[in-house]
Short mmCIF file of C-alpha atoms in Angstrom, two decimals:
data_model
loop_
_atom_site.label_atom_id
_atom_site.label_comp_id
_atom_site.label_asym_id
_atom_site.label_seq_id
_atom_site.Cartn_x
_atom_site.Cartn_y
_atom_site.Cartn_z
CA UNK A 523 0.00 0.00 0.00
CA UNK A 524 2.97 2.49 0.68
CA UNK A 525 4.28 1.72 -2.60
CA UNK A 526 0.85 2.94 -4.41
CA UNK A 527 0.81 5.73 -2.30
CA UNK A 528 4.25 6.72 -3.28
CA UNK A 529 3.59 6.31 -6.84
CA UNK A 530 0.50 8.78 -6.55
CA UNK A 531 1.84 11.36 -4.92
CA UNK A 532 5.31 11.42 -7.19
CA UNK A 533 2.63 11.20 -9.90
CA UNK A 534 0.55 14.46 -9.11
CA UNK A 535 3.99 16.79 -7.91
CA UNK A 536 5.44 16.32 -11.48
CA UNK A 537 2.20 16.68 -12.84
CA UNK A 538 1.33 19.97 -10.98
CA UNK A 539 3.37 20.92 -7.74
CA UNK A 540 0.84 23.58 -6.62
CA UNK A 541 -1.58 21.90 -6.54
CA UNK A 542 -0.53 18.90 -5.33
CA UNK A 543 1.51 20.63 -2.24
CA UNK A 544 -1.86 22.41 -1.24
CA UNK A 545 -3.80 19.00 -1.58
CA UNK A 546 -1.19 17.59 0.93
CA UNK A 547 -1.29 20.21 3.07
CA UNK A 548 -5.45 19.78 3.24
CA UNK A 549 -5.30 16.07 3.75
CA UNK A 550 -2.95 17.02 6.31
CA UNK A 551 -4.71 19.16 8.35
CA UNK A 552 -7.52 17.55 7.79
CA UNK A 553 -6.18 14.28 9.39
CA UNK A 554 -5.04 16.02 12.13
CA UNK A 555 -7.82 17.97 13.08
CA UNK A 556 -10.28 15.04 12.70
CA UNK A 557 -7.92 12.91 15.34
CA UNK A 558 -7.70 15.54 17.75
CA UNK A 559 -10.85 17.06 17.66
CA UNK A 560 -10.08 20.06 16.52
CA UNK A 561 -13.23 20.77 14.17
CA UNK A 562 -12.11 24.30 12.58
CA UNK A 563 -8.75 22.39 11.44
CA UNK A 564 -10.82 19.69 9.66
CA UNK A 565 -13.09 22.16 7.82
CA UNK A 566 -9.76 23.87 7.20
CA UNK A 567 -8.43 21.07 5.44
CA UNK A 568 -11.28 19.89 3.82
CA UNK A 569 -11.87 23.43 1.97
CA UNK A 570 -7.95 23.43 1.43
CA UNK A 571 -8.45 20.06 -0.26
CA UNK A 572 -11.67 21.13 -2.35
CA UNK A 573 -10.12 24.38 -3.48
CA UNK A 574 -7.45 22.05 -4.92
CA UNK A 575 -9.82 19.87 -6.42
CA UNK A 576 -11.45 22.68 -7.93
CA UNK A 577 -8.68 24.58 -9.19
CA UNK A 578 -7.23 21.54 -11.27
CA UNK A 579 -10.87 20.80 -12.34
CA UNK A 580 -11.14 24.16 -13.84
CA UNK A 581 -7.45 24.30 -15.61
CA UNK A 582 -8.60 21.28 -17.16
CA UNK A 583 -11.47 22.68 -18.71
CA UNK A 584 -9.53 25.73 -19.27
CA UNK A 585 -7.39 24.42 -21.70
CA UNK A 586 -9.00 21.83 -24.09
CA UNK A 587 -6.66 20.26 -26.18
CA UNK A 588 -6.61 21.30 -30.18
CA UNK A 589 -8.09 18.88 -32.76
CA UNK A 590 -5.51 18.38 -35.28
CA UNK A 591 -6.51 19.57 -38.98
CA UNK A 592 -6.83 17.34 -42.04
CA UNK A 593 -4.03 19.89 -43.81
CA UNK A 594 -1.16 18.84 -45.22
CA UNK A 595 2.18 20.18 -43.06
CA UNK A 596 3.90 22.77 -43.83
CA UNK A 597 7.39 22.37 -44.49
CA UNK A 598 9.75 25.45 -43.60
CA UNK A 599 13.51 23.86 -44.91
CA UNK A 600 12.87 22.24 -48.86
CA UNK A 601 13.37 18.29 -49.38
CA UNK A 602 16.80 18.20 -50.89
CA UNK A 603 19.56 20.28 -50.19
CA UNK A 604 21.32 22.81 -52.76
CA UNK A 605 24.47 21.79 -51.68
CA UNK A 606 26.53 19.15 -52.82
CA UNK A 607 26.52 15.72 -50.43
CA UNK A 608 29.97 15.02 -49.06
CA UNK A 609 32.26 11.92 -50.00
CA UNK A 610 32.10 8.95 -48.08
CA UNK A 611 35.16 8.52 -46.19
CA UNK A 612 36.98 5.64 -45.83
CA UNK A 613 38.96 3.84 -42.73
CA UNK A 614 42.04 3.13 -45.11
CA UNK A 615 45.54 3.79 -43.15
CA UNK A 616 47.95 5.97 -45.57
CA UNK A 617 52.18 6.12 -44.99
CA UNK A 618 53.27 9.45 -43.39
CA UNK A 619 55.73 9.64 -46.15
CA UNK A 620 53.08 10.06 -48.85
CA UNK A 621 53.76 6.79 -50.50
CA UNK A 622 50.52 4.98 -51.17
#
C-alpha cells in the first residue's frame, strides 16, 4: 500500500506541484484535526483540499486540447539540399611519407 501511495503522490507533484503541495497540506490538516478534535482544522483542510480539487478541475477545462486539422504540413527547410553531399570517407591507413 505504501508503494501505491508513493507512486501517486510522485505522480501528481510532477504533474502539478501547486496543486498537489496544497492537496497535501489539506489532507494534512484535515487528518489532524479530525484525530484531535479540533473541528475548525478539519473544515480547514477539507476546503484546502476542495479548493485544490477545484482549481485543477477548472485548468482542465480551461485548456481543451486542439483537434488536429486534415491539412497537409507545412514544411519550412525544402526536401533536398542545394548543396553538394559530401564523400564517403573511408577507414584506409595511408604512410606518413606520402607513398601509397
Amino acid at each position: 500500500m505504501d508503494i501505491l501511495w508513493s507512486r501517486l503522490l510522485r505522480s501528481v507533484y510532477r504533474k502539478e506541484p501547486i496543486i498537489g503541495f496544497g492537496a497535501t497540506v489539506g489532507v494534512v490538516d484535515a487528518a489532524i484535526g479530525g484525530l484531535s478534535g479540533h473541528w475548525s482544522l478539519l473544515t480547514f483542510g477539507v476546503g484546502i483540499v476542495s479548493l485544490a480539487i477545484a482549481l485543477r478541475w477548472w485548468q482542465l477545462q480551461r485548456y481543451k486540447p486542439v483537434e488536429p486539422s486534415n491539412r497537409p504540413p507545412v514544411y519550412v527547410l525544402p526536401p533536398h539540399s542545394s548543396r553538394p553531399s559530401l564523400p564517403n570517407l573511408s577507414n584506409t591507413k595511408r604512410n606518413s611519407s606520402g607513398r601509397p
